[in-house]
CSV table of C-alpha atoms in Angstrom, one decimal:
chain,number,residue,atom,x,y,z
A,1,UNK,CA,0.0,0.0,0.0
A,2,UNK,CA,1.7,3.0,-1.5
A,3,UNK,CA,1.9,6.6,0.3
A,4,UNK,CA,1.9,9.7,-0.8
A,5,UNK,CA,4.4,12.1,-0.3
A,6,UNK,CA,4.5,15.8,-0.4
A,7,UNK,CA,6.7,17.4,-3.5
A,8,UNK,CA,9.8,17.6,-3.6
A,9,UNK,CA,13.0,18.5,-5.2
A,10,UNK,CA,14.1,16.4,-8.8
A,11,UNK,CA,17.3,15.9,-10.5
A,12,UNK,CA,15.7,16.3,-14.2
A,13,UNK,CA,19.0,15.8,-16.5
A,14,UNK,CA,19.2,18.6,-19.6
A,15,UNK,CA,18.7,17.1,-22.9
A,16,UNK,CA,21.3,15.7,-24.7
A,17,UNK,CA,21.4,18.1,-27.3
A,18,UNK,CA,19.7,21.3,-26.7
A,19,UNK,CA,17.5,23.4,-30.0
A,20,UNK,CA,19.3,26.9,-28.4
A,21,UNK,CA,21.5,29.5,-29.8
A,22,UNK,CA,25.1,28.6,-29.3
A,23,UNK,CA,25.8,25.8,-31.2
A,24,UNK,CA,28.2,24.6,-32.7
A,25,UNK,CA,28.5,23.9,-36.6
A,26,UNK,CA,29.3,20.0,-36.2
A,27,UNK,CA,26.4,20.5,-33.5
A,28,UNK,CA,23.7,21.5,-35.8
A,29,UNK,CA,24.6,19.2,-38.6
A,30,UNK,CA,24.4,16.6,-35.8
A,31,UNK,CA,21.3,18.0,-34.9
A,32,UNK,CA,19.9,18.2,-38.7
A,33,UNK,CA,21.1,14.6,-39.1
A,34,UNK,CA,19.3,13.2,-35.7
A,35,UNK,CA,15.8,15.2,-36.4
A,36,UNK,CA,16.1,13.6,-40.3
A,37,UNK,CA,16.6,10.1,-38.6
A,38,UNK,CA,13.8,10.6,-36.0
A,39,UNK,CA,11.3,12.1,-38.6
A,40,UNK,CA,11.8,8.7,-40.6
A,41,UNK,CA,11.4,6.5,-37.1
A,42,UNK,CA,8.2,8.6,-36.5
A,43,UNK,CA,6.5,8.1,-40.2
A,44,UNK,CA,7.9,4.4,-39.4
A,45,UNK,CA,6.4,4.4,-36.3
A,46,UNK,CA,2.8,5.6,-37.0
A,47,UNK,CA,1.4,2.6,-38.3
A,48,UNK,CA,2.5,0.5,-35.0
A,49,UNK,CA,1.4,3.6,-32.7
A,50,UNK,CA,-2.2,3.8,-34.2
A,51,UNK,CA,-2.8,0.0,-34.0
A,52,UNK,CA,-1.8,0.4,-30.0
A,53,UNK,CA,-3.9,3.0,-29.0
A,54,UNK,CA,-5.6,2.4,-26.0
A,55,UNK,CA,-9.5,1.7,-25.8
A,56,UNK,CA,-11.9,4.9,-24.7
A,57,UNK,CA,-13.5,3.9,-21.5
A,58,UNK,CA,-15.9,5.8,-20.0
A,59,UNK,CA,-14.7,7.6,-16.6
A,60,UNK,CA,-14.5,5.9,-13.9
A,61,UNK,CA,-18.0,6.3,-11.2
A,62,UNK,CA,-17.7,4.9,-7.9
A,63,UNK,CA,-20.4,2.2,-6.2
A,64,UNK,CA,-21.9,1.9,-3.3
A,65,UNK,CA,-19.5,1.4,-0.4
A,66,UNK,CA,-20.7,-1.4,2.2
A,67,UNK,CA,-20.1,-1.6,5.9
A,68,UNK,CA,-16.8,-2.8,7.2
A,69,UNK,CA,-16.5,-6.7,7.4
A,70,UNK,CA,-15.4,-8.1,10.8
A,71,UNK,CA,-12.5,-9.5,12.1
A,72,UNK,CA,-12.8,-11.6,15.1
A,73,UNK,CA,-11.8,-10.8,18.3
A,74,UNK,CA,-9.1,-13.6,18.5
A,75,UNK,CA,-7.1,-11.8,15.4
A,76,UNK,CA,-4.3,-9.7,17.0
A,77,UNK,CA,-4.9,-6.3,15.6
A,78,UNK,CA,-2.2,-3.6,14.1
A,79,UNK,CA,-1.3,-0.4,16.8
A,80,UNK,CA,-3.4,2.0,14.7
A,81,UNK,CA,-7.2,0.3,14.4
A,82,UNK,CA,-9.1,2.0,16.2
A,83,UNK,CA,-8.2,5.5,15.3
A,84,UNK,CA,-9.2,7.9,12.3
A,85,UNK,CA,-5.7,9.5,12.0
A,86,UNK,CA,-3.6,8.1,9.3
A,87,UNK,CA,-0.4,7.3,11.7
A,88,UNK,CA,2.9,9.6,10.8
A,89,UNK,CA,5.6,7.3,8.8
A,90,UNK,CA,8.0,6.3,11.5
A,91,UNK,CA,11.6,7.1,11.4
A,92,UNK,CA,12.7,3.5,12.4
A,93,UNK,CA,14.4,1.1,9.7
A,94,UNK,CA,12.6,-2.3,9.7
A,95,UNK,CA,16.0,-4.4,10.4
A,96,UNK,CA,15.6,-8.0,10.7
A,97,UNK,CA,17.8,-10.8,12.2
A,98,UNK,CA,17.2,-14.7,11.5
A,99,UNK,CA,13.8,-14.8,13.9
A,100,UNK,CA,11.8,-11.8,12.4
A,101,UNK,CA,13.6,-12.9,9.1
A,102,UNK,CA,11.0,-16.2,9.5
A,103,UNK,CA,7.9,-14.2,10.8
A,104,UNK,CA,8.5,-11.3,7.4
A,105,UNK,CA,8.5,-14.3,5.2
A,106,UNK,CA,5.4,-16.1,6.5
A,107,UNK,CA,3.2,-12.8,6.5
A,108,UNK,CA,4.5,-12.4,2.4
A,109,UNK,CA,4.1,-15.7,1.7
A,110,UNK,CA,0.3,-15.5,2.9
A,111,UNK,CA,-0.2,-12.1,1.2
A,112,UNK,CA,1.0,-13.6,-2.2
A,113,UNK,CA,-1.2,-16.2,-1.6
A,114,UNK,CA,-4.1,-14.0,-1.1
A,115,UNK,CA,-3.0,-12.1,-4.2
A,116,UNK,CA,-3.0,-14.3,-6.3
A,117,UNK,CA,-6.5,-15.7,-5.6
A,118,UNK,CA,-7.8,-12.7,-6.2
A,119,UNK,CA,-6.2,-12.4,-9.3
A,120,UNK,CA,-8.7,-15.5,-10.2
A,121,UNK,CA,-11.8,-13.2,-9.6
A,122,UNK,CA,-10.9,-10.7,-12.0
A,123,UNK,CA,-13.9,-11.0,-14.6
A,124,UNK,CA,-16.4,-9.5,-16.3
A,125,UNK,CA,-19.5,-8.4,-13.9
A,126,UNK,CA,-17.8,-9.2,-10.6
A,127,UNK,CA,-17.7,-6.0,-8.5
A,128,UNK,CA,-14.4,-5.1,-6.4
A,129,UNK,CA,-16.5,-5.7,-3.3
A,130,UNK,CA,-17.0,-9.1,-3.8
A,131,UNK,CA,-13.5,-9.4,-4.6
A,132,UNK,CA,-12.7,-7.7,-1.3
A,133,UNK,CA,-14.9,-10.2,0.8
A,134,UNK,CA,-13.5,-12.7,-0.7
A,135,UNK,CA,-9.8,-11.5,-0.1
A,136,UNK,CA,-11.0,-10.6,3.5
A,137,UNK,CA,-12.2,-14.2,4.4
A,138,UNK,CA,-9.1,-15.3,3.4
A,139,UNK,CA,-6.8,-13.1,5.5
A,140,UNK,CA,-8.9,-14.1,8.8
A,141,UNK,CA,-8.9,-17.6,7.9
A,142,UNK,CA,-5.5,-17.5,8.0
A,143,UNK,CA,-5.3,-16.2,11.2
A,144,UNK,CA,-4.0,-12.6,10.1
A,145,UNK,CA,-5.5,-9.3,9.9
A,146,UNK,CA,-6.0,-7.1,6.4
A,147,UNK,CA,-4.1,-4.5,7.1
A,148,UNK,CA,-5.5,-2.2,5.2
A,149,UNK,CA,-8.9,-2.3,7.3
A,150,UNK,CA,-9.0,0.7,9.7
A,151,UNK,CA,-5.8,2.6,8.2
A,152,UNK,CA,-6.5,6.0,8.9
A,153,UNK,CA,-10.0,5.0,8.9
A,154,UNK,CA,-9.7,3.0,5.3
A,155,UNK,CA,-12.9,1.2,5.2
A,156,UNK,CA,-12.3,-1.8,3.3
A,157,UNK,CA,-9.4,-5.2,3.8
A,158,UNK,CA,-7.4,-4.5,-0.1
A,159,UNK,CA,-7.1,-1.8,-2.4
A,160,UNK,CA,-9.0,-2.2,-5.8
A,161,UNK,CA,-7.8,0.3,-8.6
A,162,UNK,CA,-9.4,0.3,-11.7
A,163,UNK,CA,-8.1,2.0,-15.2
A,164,UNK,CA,-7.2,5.9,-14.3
A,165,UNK,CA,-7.1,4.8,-10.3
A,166,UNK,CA,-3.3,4.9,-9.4
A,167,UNK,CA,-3.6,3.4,-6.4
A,168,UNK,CA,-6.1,3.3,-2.8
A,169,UNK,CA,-9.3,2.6,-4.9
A,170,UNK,CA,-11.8,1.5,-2.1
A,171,UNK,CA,-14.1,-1.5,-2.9
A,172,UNK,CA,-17.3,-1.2,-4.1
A,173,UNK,CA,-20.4,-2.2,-6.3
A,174,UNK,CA,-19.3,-1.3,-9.4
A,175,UNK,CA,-19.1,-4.0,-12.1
A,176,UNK,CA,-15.6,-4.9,-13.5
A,177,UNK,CA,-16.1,-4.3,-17.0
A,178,UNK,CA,-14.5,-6.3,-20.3
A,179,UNK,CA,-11.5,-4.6,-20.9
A,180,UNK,CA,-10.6,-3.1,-17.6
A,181,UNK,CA,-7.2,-3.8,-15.4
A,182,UNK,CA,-7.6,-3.5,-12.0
A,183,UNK,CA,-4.5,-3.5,-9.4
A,184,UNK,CA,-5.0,-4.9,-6.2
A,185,UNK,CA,-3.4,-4.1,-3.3
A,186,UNK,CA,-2.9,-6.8,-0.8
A,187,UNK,CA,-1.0,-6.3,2.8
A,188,UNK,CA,-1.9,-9.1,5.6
A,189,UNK,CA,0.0,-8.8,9.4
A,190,UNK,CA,0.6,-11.8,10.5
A,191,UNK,CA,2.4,-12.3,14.2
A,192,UNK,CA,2.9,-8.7,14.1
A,193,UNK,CA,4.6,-8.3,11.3
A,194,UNK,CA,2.8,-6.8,7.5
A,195,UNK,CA,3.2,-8.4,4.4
A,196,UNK,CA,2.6,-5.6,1.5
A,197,UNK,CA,2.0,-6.3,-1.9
A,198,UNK,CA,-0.1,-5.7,-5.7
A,199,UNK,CA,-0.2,-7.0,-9.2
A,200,UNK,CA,-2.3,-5.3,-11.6
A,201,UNK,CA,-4.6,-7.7,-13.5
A,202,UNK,CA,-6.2,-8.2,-16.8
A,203,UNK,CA,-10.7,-7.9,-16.7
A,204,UNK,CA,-11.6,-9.6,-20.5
A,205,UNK,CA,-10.3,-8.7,-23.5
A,206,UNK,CA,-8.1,-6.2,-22.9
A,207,UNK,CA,-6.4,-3.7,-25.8
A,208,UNK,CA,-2.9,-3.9,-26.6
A,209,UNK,CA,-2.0,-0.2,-25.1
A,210,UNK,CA,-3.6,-1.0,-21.9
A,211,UNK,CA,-1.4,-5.0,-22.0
A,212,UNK,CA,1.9,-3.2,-23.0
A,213,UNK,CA,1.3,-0.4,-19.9
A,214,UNK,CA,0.6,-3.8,-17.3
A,215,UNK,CA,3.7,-5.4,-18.8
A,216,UNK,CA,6.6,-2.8,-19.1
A,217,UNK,CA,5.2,-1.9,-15.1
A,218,UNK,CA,6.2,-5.2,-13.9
A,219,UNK,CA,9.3,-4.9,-15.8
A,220,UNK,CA,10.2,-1.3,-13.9
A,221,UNK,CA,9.3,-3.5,-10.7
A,222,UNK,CA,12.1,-6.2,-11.6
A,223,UNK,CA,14.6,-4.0,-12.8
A,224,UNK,CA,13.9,-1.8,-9.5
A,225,UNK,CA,14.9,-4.7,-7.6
A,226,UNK,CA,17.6,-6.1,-9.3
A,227,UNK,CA,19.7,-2.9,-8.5
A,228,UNK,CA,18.8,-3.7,-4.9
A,229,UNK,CA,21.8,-5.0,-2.7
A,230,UNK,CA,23.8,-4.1,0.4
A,231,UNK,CA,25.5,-1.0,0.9
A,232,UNK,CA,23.4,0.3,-2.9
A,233,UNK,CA,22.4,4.2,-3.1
A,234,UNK,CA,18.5,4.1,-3.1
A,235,UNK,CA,18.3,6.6,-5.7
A,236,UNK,CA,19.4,3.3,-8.2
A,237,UNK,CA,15.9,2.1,-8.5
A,238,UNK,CA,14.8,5.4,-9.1
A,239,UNK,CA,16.8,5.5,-12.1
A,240,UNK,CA,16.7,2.6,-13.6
A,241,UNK,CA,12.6,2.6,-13.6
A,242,UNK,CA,12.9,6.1,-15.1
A,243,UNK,CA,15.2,4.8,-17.7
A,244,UNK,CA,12.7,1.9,-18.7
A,245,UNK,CA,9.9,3.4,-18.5
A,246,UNK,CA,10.9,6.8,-20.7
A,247,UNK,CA,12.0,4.1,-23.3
A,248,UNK,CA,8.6,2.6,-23.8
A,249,UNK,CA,6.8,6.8,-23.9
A,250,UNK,CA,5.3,6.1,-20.0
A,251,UNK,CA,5.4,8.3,-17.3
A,252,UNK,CA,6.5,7.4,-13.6
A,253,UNK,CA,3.8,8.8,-10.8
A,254,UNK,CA,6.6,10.9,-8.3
A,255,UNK,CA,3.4,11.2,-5.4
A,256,UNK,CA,3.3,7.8,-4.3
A,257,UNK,CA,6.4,6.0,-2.9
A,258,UNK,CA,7.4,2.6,-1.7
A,259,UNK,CA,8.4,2.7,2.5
A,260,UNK,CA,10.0,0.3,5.0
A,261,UNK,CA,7.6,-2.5,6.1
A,262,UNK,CA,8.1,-5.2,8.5
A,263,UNK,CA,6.5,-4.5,12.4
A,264,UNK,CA,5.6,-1.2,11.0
A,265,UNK,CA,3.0,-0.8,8.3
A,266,UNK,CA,4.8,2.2,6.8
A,267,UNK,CA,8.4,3.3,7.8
A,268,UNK,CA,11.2,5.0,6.5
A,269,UNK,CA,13.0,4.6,4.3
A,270,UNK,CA,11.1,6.2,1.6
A,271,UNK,CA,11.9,4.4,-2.0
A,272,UNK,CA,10.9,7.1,-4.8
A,273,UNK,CA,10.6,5.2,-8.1
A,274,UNK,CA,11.9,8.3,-10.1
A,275,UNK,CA,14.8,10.2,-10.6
A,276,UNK,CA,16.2,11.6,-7.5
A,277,UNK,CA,18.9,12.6,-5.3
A,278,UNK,CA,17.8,11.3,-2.2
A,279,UNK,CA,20.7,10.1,0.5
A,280,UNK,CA,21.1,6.8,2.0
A,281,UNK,CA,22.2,3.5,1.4
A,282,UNK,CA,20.9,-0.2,1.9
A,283,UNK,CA,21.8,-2.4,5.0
A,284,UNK,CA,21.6,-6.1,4.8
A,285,UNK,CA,18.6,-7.6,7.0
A,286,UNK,CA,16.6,-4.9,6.0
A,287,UNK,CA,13.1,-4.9,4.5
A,288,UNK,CA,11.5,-2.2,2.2
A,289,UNK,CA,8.3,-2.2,-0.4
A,290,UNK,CA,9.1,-0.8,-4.5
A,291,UNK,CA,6.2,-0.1,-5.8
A,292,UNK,CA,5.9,2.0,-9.4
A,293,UNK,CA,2.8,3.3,-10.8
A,294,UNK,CA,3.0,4.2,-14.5
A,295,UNK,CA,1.0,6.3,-16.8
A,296,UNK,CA,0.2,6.2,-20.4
A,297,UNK,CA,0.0,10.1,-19.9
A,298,UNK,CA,-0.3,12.9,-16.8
A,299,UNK,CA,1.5,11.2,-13.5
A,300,UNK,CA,-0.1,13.5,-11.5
A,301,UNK,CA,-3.3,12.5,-9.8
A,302,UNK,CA,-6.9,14.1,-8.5
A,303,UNK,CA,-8.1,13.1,-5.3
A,304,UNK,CA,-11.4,12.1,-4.4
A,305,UNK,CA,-13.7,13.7,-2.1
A,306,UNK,CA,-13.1,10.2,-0.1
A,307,UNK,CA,-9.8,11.0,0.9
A,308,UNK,CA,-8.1,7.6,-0.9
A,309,UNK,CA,-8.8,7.4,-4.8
A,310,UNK,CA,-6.3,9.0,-6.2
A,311,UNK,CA,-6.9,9.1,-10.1
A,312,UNK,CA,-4.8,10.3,-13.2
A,313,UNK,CA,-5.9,14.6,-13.7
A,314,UNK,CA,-6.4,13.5,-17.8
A,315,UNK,CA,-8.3,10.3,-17.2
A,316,UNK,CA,-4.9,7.8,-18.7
A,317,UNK,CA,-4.9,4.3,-17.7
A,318,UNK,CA,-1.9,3.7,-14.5
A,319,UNK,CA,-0.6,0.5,-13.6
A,320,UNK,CA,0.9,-0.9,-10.2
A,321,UNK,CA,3.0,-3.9,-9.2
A,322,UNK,CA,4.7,-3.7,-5.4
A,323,UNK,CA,6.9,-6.4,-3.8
A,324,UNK,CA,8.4,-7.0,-0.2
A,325,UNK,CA,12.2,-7.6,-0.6
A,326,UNK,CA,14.8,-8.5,2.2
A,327,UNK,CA,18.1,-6.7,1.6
A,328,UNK,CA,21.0,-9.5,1.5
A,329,UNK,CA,24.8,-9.0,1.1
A,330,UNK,CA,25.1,-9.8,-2.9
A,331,UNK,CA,21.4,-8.5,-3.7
A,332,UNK,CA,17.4,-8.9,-2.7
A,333,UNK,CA,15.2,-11.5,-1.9
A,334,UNK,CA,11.6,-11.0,-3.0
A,335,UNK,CA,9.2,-11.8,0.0
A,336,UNK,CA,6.1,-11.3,-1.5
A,337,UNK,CA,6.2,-14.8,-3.3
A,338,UNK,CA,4.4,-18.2,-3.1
């Protein structure tokens, strides 16, 4: 479950080579030759772009939100339940030795479990609460609480975030609809510890714009990770998402971040998933969410009036994907698998 941070301050590189006053003569013959050689990529290019444009949906309308489900009394409960106030992101590093290690990898194991049954639901007609109650039962079953329930008074157990939503859509009766994708967001605590994680998901027949979005964010995810190791600036994944994602003409959402996770729900550090200048390092042992949203055009989001949906100003399609990983010595173990 993503938060979302204030702005702040960007390292956006210059172009590589500039249109200005100033140049050189080599420079503008460069610059003649490179705009000849992109006008032919683009005339090239046209064909492929027009047969992957994405499908006009009508804007998204929210449902009816039902009551909170229950969670019986026997199910340990996370610090903040109870209280309205979404809880400040704490300042302490979720560090893990062999013991907490075992309990991190047993609540991420459950929550790709849940995760991935939900994925199954995903179909024409059935409503995101249905796939919430389902996703709910399955938690408590378990013996573990949804985290999300109660989180600064978040009324439902996952996250269901359909076409413009970047992220915190909150379950309800609408009607998944044939060419939709949906991320959900699942996060279970388990023995006091949280398991966070999402994968966005495929409703029907989807269009090729919308499958190419889905697949080159899971790809930003992956290549996030694999710069991951101890004693690695965090700024790294920033980068290399940016890089992938600017090669495929998508934007990277800078409002929502990845945290620290582990006894705490939210923690520091913060991982932004563009480019930055951000200090710090990682430490073996410890435990931190990356989780990109991309856009097929504005990153920067609207909220609604409930205080969670956060949805893209132009109406583009965004897409989600968010592991756990454990910081090793030689690189990073993804938690949130089964």
């Amino acid at each position: 479950m993503a938060i979302r941070v204030p702005s702040m301050e960007l390292h956006r590189p210059a172009p590589l080579l500039s249109g200005g006053r100033g140049r050189t003569c080599l420079q503008k013959k460069l610059f003649l030759v490179q705009a000849k050689r992109l006008g032919g990529l683009e005339k090239a290019s046209t064909r492929s772009r027009e047969s992957e444009q994405p499908k006009k949906r009508a804007p998204l309308i929210r449902g009816t939100v039902s009551p909170p489900l229950p969670v019986p009394g026997s199910i340990p409960r996370p610090p903040y339940v109870g209280t309205k106030d979404v809880p400040e992101i704490a300042k302490e590093i979720q560090m893990h030795d062999k013991e907490s290690i075992v309990h991190m990898r047993a609540a991420c194991e459950l929550a790709a479990r849940v995760l991935e049954y939900a994925g199954t639901l995903v179909k024409p007609s059935v409503t995101t609460d249905e796939i919430d109650k389902a996703v709910h039962k399955m938690i408590i079953d378990a013996g573990a609480y949804p985290s999300p329930l109660g989180y600064g008074g978040f009324p439902k157990s996952v996250c269901t975030s359909v076409n413009e939503c970047m992220c915190h859509g909150i379950p309800d009766s609408r009607e998944l609809q044939d060419g939709d994708i949906i991320n959900i967001d699942v996060t279970v605590y388990l023995n006091g510890y949280h398991g966070d994680t999402s994968k966005t998901f495929l409703c029907g027949e989807v269009d090729e714009a919308s499958k190419r979005l889905v697949k080159v964010t899971e790809e930003c995810l992956l290549r996030g990770i694999s710069t991951c190791k101890h004693g690695t600036s965090f700024k790294k994944i920033g980068r290399r998402i940016s890089e992938h994602a600017e090669r495929h003409g998508l934007g990277v959402v800078e409002c929502f971040v990845g945290h620290g996770v582990g006894r705490v729900f939210h923690s520091e550090p913060i991982i932004y998933h563009q480019r930055n200048n951000k200090p710090g390092q990682m430490v073996e042992g410890q435990t931190f969410t990356i989780e990109p949203i991309l856009s097929m055009g504005s990153i920067d989001c609207d909220m609604w009036d409930d205080g969670w949906t956060a949805v893209t100003t132009d109406g583009s399609v965004a897409a989600q994907f968010e592991h756990t990983i454990l910081i090793t010595r030689t690189g990073a173990e993804i938690l949130t698998k089964c």
